[in-house]
Short mmCIF file of C-alpha atoms and ligand atoms in Angstrom, two decimals:
data_model
loop_
_atom_site.label_atom_id
_atom_site.label_comp_id
_atom_site.label_asym_id
_atom_site.label_seq_id
_atom_site.Cartn_x
_atom_site.Cartn_y
_atom_site.Cartn_z
CA MET A 15 36.97 49.18 163.59
CA ARG A 16 37.01 48.86 167.40
CA VAL A 17 39.04 45.89 168.61
CA LEU A 18 39.50 44.22 171.98
CA VAL A 19 42.53 41.95 172.48
CA VAL A 20 42.17 39.62 175.47
CA GLY A 21 45.30 38.73 177.42
CA GLY A 22 48.19 40.23 179.31
CA GLY A 23 51.31 38.59 177.93
CA ALA A 24 53.83 39.06 175.16
CA ARG A 25 51.65 37.24 172.62
CA GLU A 26 48.92 39.81 173.16
CA GLY A 27 51.59 42.54 172.98
CA ALA A 28 52.55 41.30 169.53
CA LEU A 29 48.89 41.14 168.45
CA ALA A 30 48.30 44.68 169.72
CA TRP A 31 51.48 45.94 168.01
CA LYS A 32 50.42 44.39 164.70
CA LEU A 33 46.76 45.44 164.85
CA ALA A 34 47.73 49.00 165.85
CA GLN A 35 49.31 49.37 162.40
CA SER A 36 46.01 48.74 160.60
CA PRO A 37 44.49 51.73 158.79
CA ALA A 38 41.10 50.15 159.49
CA LEU A 39 41.58 50.38 163.27
CA SER A 40 39.80 53.17 165.14
CA ALA A 41 40.23 51.99 168.74
CA LEU A 42 42.28 49.25 170.40
CA PHE A 43 41.73 47.91 173.91
CA ILE A 44 43.72 45.21 175.67
CA ALA A 45 42.27 43.38 178.69
CA PRO A 46 44.15 43.36 180.96
CA GLY A 47 47.21 44.20 178.86
CA ASN A 48 50.53 45.16 180.43
CA PRO A 49 52.90 48.17 180.51
CA GLY A 50 54.08 47.27 176.99
CA THR A 51 50.65 47.09 175.38
CA ALA A 52 49.84 50.58 176.69
CA SER A 53 51.95 51.97 173.81
CA TRP A 54 49.54 50.55 171.23
CA GLY A 55 46.13 50.77 172.87
CA SER A 56 44.22 51.28 176.11
CA ASN A 57 44.67 48.71 178.86
CA ILE A 58 41.44 47.70 180.55
CA ALA A 59 41.54 46.10 184.00
CA ILE A 60 39.47 43.00 183.23
CA ALA A 61 40.95 39.54 183.84
CA VAL A 62 41.09 37.01 180.98
CA ASP A 63 38.79 34.62 182.84
CA ASP A 64 36.13 37.24 183.61
CA VAL A 65 33.90 36.29 180.69
CA ALA A 66 30.92 38.34 181.92
CA GLY A 67 33.15 41.38 182.42
CA LEU A 68 34.68 41.06 178.96
CA VAL A 69 31.28 40.69 177.28
CA GLU A 70 29.92 43.66 179.21
CA PHE A 71 32.89 45.80 178.17
CA ALA A 72 32.58 44.71 174.52
CA ARG A 73 28.89 45.62 174.52
CA ALA A 74 29.35 48.97 176.26
CA GLN A 75 32.22 49.94 173.96
CA ALA A 76 30.56 48.72 170.73
CA ILE A 77 33.53 46.44 169.98
CA ASP A 78 33.54 45.11 166.41
CA LEU A 79 36.06 42.31 166.95
CA VAL A 80 37.44 40.45 169.96
CA VAL A 81 40.80 38.69 169.59
CA PRO A 82 41.50 36.29 172.48
CA GLY A 83 45.16 35.42 173.05
CA PRO A 84 45.23 32.64 175.69
CA GLU A 85 43.19 29.44 175.89
CA ALA A 86 41.57 30.15 179.27
CA PRO A 87 38.77 32.46 178.03
CA LEU A 88 38.14 30.14 175.06
CA ALA A 89 37.79 27.16 177.39
CA LEU A 90 35.34 29.20 179.46
CA GLY A 91 33.16 29.98 176.44
CA LEU A 92 34.04 33.63 175.74
CA THR A 93 33.34 33.24 172.02
CA ASP A 94 29.90 31.72 172.69
CA ALA A 95 29.02 34.43 175.21
CA LEU A 96 30.02 37.14 172.71
CA ALA A 97 28.08 35.42 169.91
CA ALA A 98 24.94 35.57 172.04
CA HIS A 99 25.31 39.37 171.78
CA HIS A 100 26.29 39.29 168.09
CA ILE A 101 29.84 40.37 168.81
CA ALA A 102 32.43 38.89 166.44
CA CYS A 103 35.34 37.00 167.95
CA PHE A 104 38.37 35.51 166.22
CA GLY A 105 38.53 32.47 168.46
CA PRO A 106 36.83 29.09 168.68
CA SER A 107 33.67 28.26 170.59
CA GLN A 108 34.01 26.33 173.85
CA ALA A 109 33.11 23.14 171.96
CA ALA A 110 35.68 23.76 169.21
CA ALA A 111 38.36 24.67 171.78
CA GLN A 112 38.27 21.00 172.81
CA LEU A 113 41.00 20.59 170.20
CA GLU A 114 43.19 22.05 172.94
CA THR A 115 41.26 21.34 176.13
CA SER A 116 40.87 17.59 175.58
CA LYS A 117 43.71 15.54 174.17
CA ILE A 118 41.39 12.52 173.88
CA PHE A 119 38.89 14.56 171.84
CA THR A 120 41.70 15.40 169.43
CA LYS A 121 43.02 11.85 169.23
CA GLU A 122 39.52 10.53 168.43
CA LEU A 123 39.14 13.18 165.76
CA CYS A 124 42.50 12.15 164.30
CA ALA A 125 41.29 8.55 164.12
CA VAL A 126 38.11 9.54 162.25
CA ALA A 127 39.82 12.00 159.90
CA GLN A 128 42.90 9.78 159.38
CA ILE A 129 45.29 12.43 160.60
CA PRO A 130 48.82 11.12 161.18
CA THR A 131 49.56 10.98 164.92
CA ALA A 132 51.26 8.64 167.42
CA ALA A 133 49.50 5.35 168.31
CA TRP A 134 47.70 5.75 171.63
CA ALA A 135 45.35 4.32 174.22
CA ARG A 136 43.23 5.93 176.96
CA PHE A 137 42.85 4.89 180.58
CA THR A 138 40.97 5.75 183.73
CA ASP A 139 42.09 2.52 185.39
CA LEU A 140 45.65 2.44 186.73
CA ALA A 141 46.13 -1.33 186.45
CA GLN A 142 45.13 -1.29 182.78
CA ALA A 143 47.41 1.68 182.09
CA GLN A 144 50.29 -0.17 183.79
CA ALA A 145 49.71 -3.30 181.72
CA TYR A 146 49.69 -1.27 178.50
CA ILE A 147 52.85 0.63 179.44
CA ARG A 148 54.65 -2.64 180.26
CA ALA A 149 53.64 -4.09 176.91
CA ARG A 150 55.05 -1.16 174.86
CA PRO A 151 58.67 -0.24 174.33
CA ALA A 152 60.13 2.80 176.14
CA PRO A 153 60.48 5.72 175.59
CA ILE A 154 56.74 6.24 175.91
CA VAL A 155 54.59 9.30 176.55
CA VAL A 156 52.02 9.72 179.35
CA LYS A 157 49.57 12.63 179.16
CA ALA A 158 46.76 14.01 181.28
CA ASP A 159 43.63 14.44 179.12
CA GLY A 160 42.76 17.97 180.21
CA LEU A 161 44.50 21.32 180.63
CA ALA A 162 47.33 21.00 183.17
CA ALA A 163 49.17 24.29 182.83
CA GLY A 164 51.65 22.82 180.36
CA LYS A 165 52.77 20.18 182.88
CA GLY A 166 50.49 17.32 181.89
CA VAL A 167 52.92 15.58 179.51
CA VAL A 168 55.66 13.18 180.59
CA VAL A 169 58.00 11.89 177.88
CA ALA A 170 59.21 8.88 179.86
CA LEU A 171 62.59 7.48 178.86
CA SER A 172 62.02 4.27 180.83
CA THR A 173 59.06 2.02 181.60
CA GLU A 174 59.53 2.82 185.32
CA GLU A 175 59.25 6.55 184.71
CA ALA A 176 56.08 6.01 182.66
CA LEU A 177 54.54 3.84 185.40
CA ASP A 178 55.34 6.56 187.95
CA ALA A 179 53.75 9.22 185.76
CA ALA A 180 50.58 7.15 185.32
CA THR A 181 50.38 6.57 189.08
CA ALA A 182 50.89 10.27 189.81
CA MET A 183 48.09 11.24 187.42
CA LEU A 184 45.51 8.49 187.99
CA ALA A 185 46.07 7.58 191.65
CA ASP A 186 47.62 10.69 193.22
CA ARG A 187 45.68 13.09 190.98
CA VAL A 188 48.58 15.52 190.71
CA HIS A 189 46.66 17.34 187.96
CA GLY A 190 43.28 16.98 189.64
CA ALA A 191 40.37 16.28 187.31
CA ALA A 192 42.51 17.06 184.24
CA GLY A 193 44.32 13.78 184.92
CA ALA A 194 41.29 11.63 185.77
CA GLU A 195 41.76 10.12 182.33
CA ILE A 196 45.17 9.70 180.70
CA LEU A 197 46.60 8.86 177.32
CA VAL A 198 49.61 6.69 176.77
CA GLU A 199 51.17 7.16 173.37
CA ASP A 200 54.17 6.09 171.34
CA CYS A 201 57.13 8.42 171.35
CA LEU A 202 57.77 10.25 168.09
CA THR A 203 61.20 11.47 167.10
CA GLY A 204 62.37 14.21 164.77
CA PRO A 205 62.54 17.98 164.75
CA GLU A 206 59.50 19.62 166.31
CA ILE A 207 57.83 22.66 164.74
CA SER A 208 54.84 24.87 165.46
CA PHE A 209 52.50 25.30 162.48
CA PHE A 210 49.75 27.93 162.36
CA ALA A 211 46.61 28.49 160.31
CA LEU A 212 43.93 31.17 160.32
CA CYS A 213 40.56 29.41 160.28
CA ASP A 214 37.00 30.58 159.68
CA GLY A 215 35.18 27.30 160.34
CA GLU A 216 35.57 26.08 156.79
CA THR A 217 38.65 27.63 155.21
CA ALA A 218 42.20 27.54 156.57
CA ILE A 219 44.96 29.93 155.51
CA PHE A 220 48.59 29.09 156.27
CA ALA A 221 49.85 31.52 158.92
CA GLY A 222 53.46 30.55 159.52
CA MET A 223 55.85 28.02 161.01
CA ALA A 224 58.22 28.56 163.90
CA GLN A 225 60.45 26.61 166.22
CA ASP A 226 59.98 27.01 169.96
CA HIS A 227 62.58 26.18 172.64
CA LYS A 228 60.58 24.61 175.46
CA ARG A 229 63.29 23.48 177.88
CA VAL A 230 64.66 26.00 180.32
CA GLY A 231 68.31 25.09 179.83
CA GLU A 232 70.78 25.44 176.98
CA GLY A 233 71.08 22.38 174.76
CA ASP A 234 67.40 21.62 175.46
CA THR A 235 67.98 20.48 179.03
CA GLY A 236 66.03 20.94 182.26
CA PRO A 237 62.30 21.23 182.81
CA ASN A 238 59.73 22.35 180.24
CA THR A 239 58.63 25.99 180.22
CA GLY A 240 56.01 27.94 178.31
CA GLY A 241 58.77 28.58 175.76
CA MET A 242 62.17 30.26 176.16
CA GLY A 243 62.49 31.60 172.64
CA ALA A 244 61.52 30.94 169.05
CA ILE A 245 62.81 31.36 165.54
CA ALA A 246 61.12 31.58 162.17
CA PRO A 247 61.22 30.23 159.61
CA PRO A 248 62.50 26.83 160.80
CA PRO A 249 65.32 25.24 158.78
CA LEU A 250 63.57 23.00 156.21
CA ASP A 251 64.67 21.55 152.91
CA ASP A 252 61.37 22.11 151.17
CA PRO A 253 59.05 24.36 153.19
CA GLU A 254 56.46 24.71 150.43
CA ARG A 255 56.04 20.97 150.21
CA LEU A 256 55.71 20.62 153.98
CA ILE A 257 53.10 23.40 154.10
CA GLU A 258 51.07 21.69 151.38
CA THR A 259 51.34 18.30 153.11
CA VAL A 260 50.31 19.64 156.51
CA MET A 261 47.43 21.70 155.11
CA ALA A 262 46.17 18.69 153.11
CA ARG A 263 46.71 15.91 155.66
CA ILE A 264 46.22 17.65 159.00
CA ILE A 265 44.67 21.13 158.93
CA ARG A 266 41.93 20.80 156.29
CA PRO A 267 40.76 17.35 157.43
CA THR A 268 40.53 18.72 160.98
CA LEU A 269 38.38 21.67 159.89
CA ALA A 270 36.15 19.36 157.86
CA ALA A 271 35.76 16.91 160.77
CA MET A 272 35.01 19.75 163.21
CA ALA A 273 32.39 21.24 160.88
CA GLU A 274 30.83 17.80 160.50
CA ARG A 275 30.54 17.53 164.28
CA GLY A 276 28.70 20.84 164.36
CA MET A 277 31.60 22.64 166.03
CA PRO A 278 33.30 24.62 163.26
CA PHE A 279 36.73 25.88 164.30
CA ARG A 280 37.35 29.59 163.98
CA GLY A 281 40.51 31.31 165.13
CA PHE A 282 44.21 30.53 165.16
CA LEU A 283 44.80 26.80 164.90
CA PHE A 284 48.21 25.78 166.24
CA ALA A 285 49.47 22.34 165.26
CA GLY A 286 52.48 21.03 167.17
CA LEU A 287 54.19 18.72 164.69
CA MET A 288 56.95 16.16 164.81
CA LEU A 289 58.73 15.89 161.47
CA THR A 290 59.37 12.15 161.56
CA GLN A 291 61.14 9.96 159.00
CA THR A 292 57.73 9.00 157.63
CA GLY A 293 56.39 12.56 157.43
CA PRO A 294 54.80 15.15 159.70
CA GLN A 295 52.78 13.77 162.62
CA LEU A 296 50.48 15.73 164.89
CA ILE A 297 51.62 15.94 168.52
CA GLU A 298 48.85 18.24 169.67
CA PHE A 299 46.58 21.09 168.70
CA ASN A 300 46.21 24.38 170.49
CA ALA A 301 43.19 26.60 169.87
CA ARG A 302 45.23 29.83 169.87
CA PHE A 303 48.46 31.38 168.67
CA GLY A 304 51.66 30.15 170.32
CA ASP A 305 53.63 32.18 172.81
CA PRO A 306 56.48 33.04 171.95
CA GLU A 307 55.79 31.94 168.35
CA CYS A 308 53.31 34.80 167.89
CA GLU A 309 55.92 37.40 168.83
CA THR A 310 58.33 35.81 166.33
CA LEU A 311 55.91 35.40 163.41
CA LEU A 312 53.82 38.58 163.39
CA PRO A 313 56.78 40.84 162.51
CA LEU A 314 57.27 38.71 159.38
CA ILE A 315 53.68 39.17 158.16
CA GLU A 316 53.49 41.99 155.64
CA ASP A 317 49.71 42.16 155.29
CA ASP A 318 47.44 44.16 157.50
CA LEU A 319 46.27 41.40 159.88
CA LEU A 320 43.00 43.02 160.89
CA PRO A 321 41.00 42.29 157.70
CA TRP A 322 42.12 38.67 157.89
CA LEU A 323 40.89 38.30 161.45
CA VAL A 324 37.61 40.04 160.65
CA ALA A 325 37.05 37.71 157.70
CA GLY A 326 37.97 34.73 159.87
CA ALA A 327 35.52 35.72 162.59
CA HIS A 328 32.73 36.08 160.02
CA GLY A 329 33.36 32.83 158.14
CA ALA A 330 34.50 34.81 155.11
CA LEU A 331 38.14 33.85 154.46
CA ASP A 332 38.91 33.62 150.75
CA PRO A 333 40.52 30.20 150.11
CA THR A 334 42.29 31.52 147.00
CA LYS A 335 44.25 34.15 148.96
CA LYS A 336 47.50 33.83 150.88
CA LEU A 337 49.02 35.96 153.60
CA SER A 338 51.93 37.99 152.28
CA TRP A 339 55.25 37.62 154.08
CA ARG A 340 58.34 39.74 154.44
CA GLU A 341 61.68 38.36 153.30
CA GLY A 342 64.06 37.33 156.04
CA ALA A 343 63.89 35.77 159.45
CA SER A 344 62.88 36.51 163.01
CA ALA A 345 64.01 35.47 166.48
CA THR A 346 62.55 35.91 169.96
CA VAL A 347 64.56 35.45 173.16
CA ILE A 348 62.67 35.27 176.44
CA LEU A 349 64.06 37.05 179.48
CA ALA A 350 62.73 35.14 182.47
CA ALA A 351 62.95 35.68 186.23
CA LYS A 352 65.69 33.60 187.92
CA GLY A 353 64.11 30.41 189.24
CA TYR A 354 61.54 30.05 186.43
CA PRO A 355 59.84 27.62 185.71
CA GLY A 356 60.11 26.93 189.45
CA ALA A 357 59.65 29.54 192.18
CA TYR A 358 60.82 33.07 191.31
CA ALA A 359 60.68 36.50 192.90
CA ARG A 360 58.60 39.43 191.65
CA GLY A 361 59.43 43.09 191.88
CA ALA A 362 62.99 43.20 190.45
CA LYS A 363 63.68 46.43 188.53
CA ILE A 364 64.01 46.49 184.75
CA ASP A 365 65.49 49.32 182.67
CA LEU A 366 64.82 49.21 178.93
CA ALA A 367 66.29 52.62 178.02
CA GLN A 368 69.50 51.34 176.42
CA ALA A 369 67.62 48.85 174.25
CA ALA A 370 64.88 51.17 173.11
CA HIS A 371 66.46 52.35 169.87
CA LEU A 372 68.30 49.28 168.62
CA ASP A 373 67.82 48.13 165.01
CA ALA A 374 64.78 46.04 164.13
CA LEU A 375 64.13 45.28 167.80
CA LEU A 376 60.75 44.80 169.42
CA ILE A 377 60.37 44.29 173.15
CA PHE A 378 57.08 42.67 174.11
CA HIS A 379 56.26 42.54 177.81
CA ALA A 380 55.31 39.10 179.14
CA GLY A 381 55.22 39.59 182.92
CA THR A 382 55.86 43.18 183.96
CA ILE A 383 54.19 45.82 186.09
CA GLU A 384 54.83 49.54 186.43
CA GLN A 385 54.90 50.99 189.92
CA ASN A 386 55.60 54.68 190.54
CA GLY A 387 57.02 54.91 187.05
CA VAL A 388 59.42 52.01 187.62
CA LEU A 389 59.17 48.88 185.48
CA GLN A 390 59.34 45.68 187.51
CA ALA A 391 59.27 41.95 186.86
CA ASN A 392 55.90 40.42 187.66
CA GLY A 393 55.94 36.94 186.18
CA GLY A 394 58.06 33.93 185.24
CA ARG A 395 58.53 34.95 181.64
CA VAL A 396 59.17 38.69 181.83
CA LEU A 397 60.10 40.04 178.38
CA ALA A 398 60.02 38.66 174.84
CA VAL A 399 62.85 40.31 172.93
CA THR A 400 62.25 39.98 169.19
CA ALA A 401 64.32 41.02 166.20
CA THR A 402 64.06 40.54 162.46
CA GLY A 403 66.85 40.46 159.89
CA ALA A 404 67.72 39.53 156.33
CA ASP A 405 68.70 36.09 157.59
CA LEU A 406 68.35 34.05 160.76
CA ARG A 407 71.88 34.76 161.98
CA THR A 408 71.27 38.51 161.81
CA ALA A 409 67.90 38.23 163.53
CA ILE A 410 69.39 36.18 166.38
CA GLU A 411 72.36 38.54 166.80
CA ARG A 412 70.04 41.53 166.96
CA ALA A 413 67.77 39.84 169.49
CA TYR A 414 70.75 39.10 171.78
CA ARG A 415 72.04 42.64 171.33
CA GLY A 416 68.66 43.70 172.67
CA VAL A 417 68.80 41.21 175.55
CA ASP A 418 72.28 42.46 176.49
CA ALA A 419 71.18 46.10 176.41
CA ILE A 420 68.34 45.46 178.86
CA ASP A 421 69.23 46.14 182.47
CA PHE A 422 67.54 43.30 184.41
CA PRO A 423 70.10 41.64 186.71
CA GLU A 424 67.47 39.32 188.21
CA GLY A 425 66.65 37.89 184.79
CA PHE A 426 68.16 35.18 182.62
CA SER A 427 67.81 33.90 179.09
CA ARG A 428 68.93 30.89 177.11
CA ARG A 429 71.94 31.91 175.03
CA ASP A 430 71.38 29.29 172.34
CA ILE A 431 68.03 30.26 170.80
CA GLY A 432 68.23 29.29 167.12
CA ALA A 433 71.69 27.74 167.47
CA ARG A 434 70.53 24.34 166.28
CA ALA A 435 68.71 25.88 163.31
CA LEU A 436 71.85 27.78 162.31
CA SER A 437 74.02 24.66 162.42
CA ALA A 438 71.38 22.75 160.40
CA ARG A 439 71.71 25.16 157.47
P1 AMP B 559 52.53 19.55 175.31
O1 AMP B 559 52.54 19.94 176.78
O2 AMP B 559 51.33 18.80 174.89
O3 AMP B 559 52.89 20.73 174.45
O4 AMP B 559 53.73 18.55 175.12
C1 AMP B 559 54.98 18.89 175.59
C2 AMP B 559 56.04 18.29 174.72
O5 AMP B 559 56.07 16.90 174.87
C3 AMP B 559 55.86 18.49 173.24
O6 AMP B 559 56.26 19.74 172.83
C4 AMP B 559 56.75 17.39 172.70
O7 AMP B 559 58.09 17.82 172.69
C5 AMP B 559 56.60 16.30 173.72
N1 AMP B 559 55.70 15.26 173.22
C6 AMP B 559 54.36 15.18 173.36
N2 AMP B 559 53.87 14.09 172.77
C7 AMP B 559 54.93 13.42 172.26
C8 AMP B 559 55.09 12.19 171.54
N3 AMP B 559 54.07 11.40 171.22
N4 AMP B 559 56.34 11.83 171.18
C9 AMP B 559 57.41 12.59 171.50
N5 AMP B 559 57.32 13.76 172.17
C10 AMP B 559 56.10 14.17 172.55
N1 LIG B 560 54.98 28.01 172.78
C1 LIG B 560 54.09 26.94 172.95
C2 LIG B 560 52.73 27.33 173.34
O1 LIG B 560 52.32 28.45 173.16
O2 LIG B 560 52.00 26.47 173.81
#
């Protein structure tokens, strides 16, 4: 089986690492990949948004399966373009990717399929949005409808802050066309978890739960990031019951509603959930695996992942089967460039030699480049340091041992990844 992974971050590193272990694999390409993915396959210099280039490569190389990591190629219709050439892709069509690319699309689907989610309203008119915000209690959440590079959500603690956010989006167009329409929704409270399913358009298979750490600062302070670390599994009293509830009330109804609309969802479905007093509520969907959740979860999956993704891409998942999991826990700590998520420098040197042989440690590259044999930082999130262990405490300790053994003085990490989960146990 010849496989092309699309993406250049740590999530794609984890996918490449996992797929490289498959006995069914004959060739693995990563476009564009990074210095880390080169250990598991061949990096190909094609950008994730170069749909024509990716399709051309897949045709020329007789690729059997394409596995897109990020949302950008999905939003641009990579899956549809590959399908036109009969090339299988484990990712949703452009239409089905609306579950991530349009928050209003998802909220309307939730209404039809009776999926639990926060009460909401949509606005293109600023005066109407202001009136609605004034009539609801704060805190309240203001969101741009479209993709806004993870910055389109404002959880406003006061009415004033919500009014400002609505003005910035609708009048000042800080997110451009992505904010031409906004949602205003009630604020949910409770622990937040990331829930994943493998989908083939009809069948969904549970594919793990993890807890991300989105704020840049310890104690969940400071601005939002792409994710500063993750742990799995999250601390839950009754995980089996939660899985069954979420599959029955959120994931399966979504697949059914999507199929009914003629846009069956194939690929990784990522549900961001708030575990409220009254049960799990959907915050948002993403049409892809999470990053860093993917780095955290894949080392816990015992099965060969490739046959699952092939079955998913061909609409052939067996609803009676489950993924098999390893015992234990996993933790990922992100090493980021100082300044992230604001402005940061590129080019700082990184030396991984001392960390290379530590126990149960995996270092996935997120934003690195190799120049004249020297590894350098080349992004905001730079490395995703992942470790597994018999329990969460061990996994976290091992991950930090790895972080501390990496020589990257221009980097920083949060030192409290998983701390809340440990104290909850
Ligand atoms: P997003 O950019 O859509 O991932 O949202 C960013 C974060 O905003 C989420 O991870 C939640 O922590 C928070 N959030 C979004 N919607 C709500 C809501 N209705 N209530 C409370 N928090 C929310
Ligand atoms: N870690 C959250 C995301 O991938 O969107």
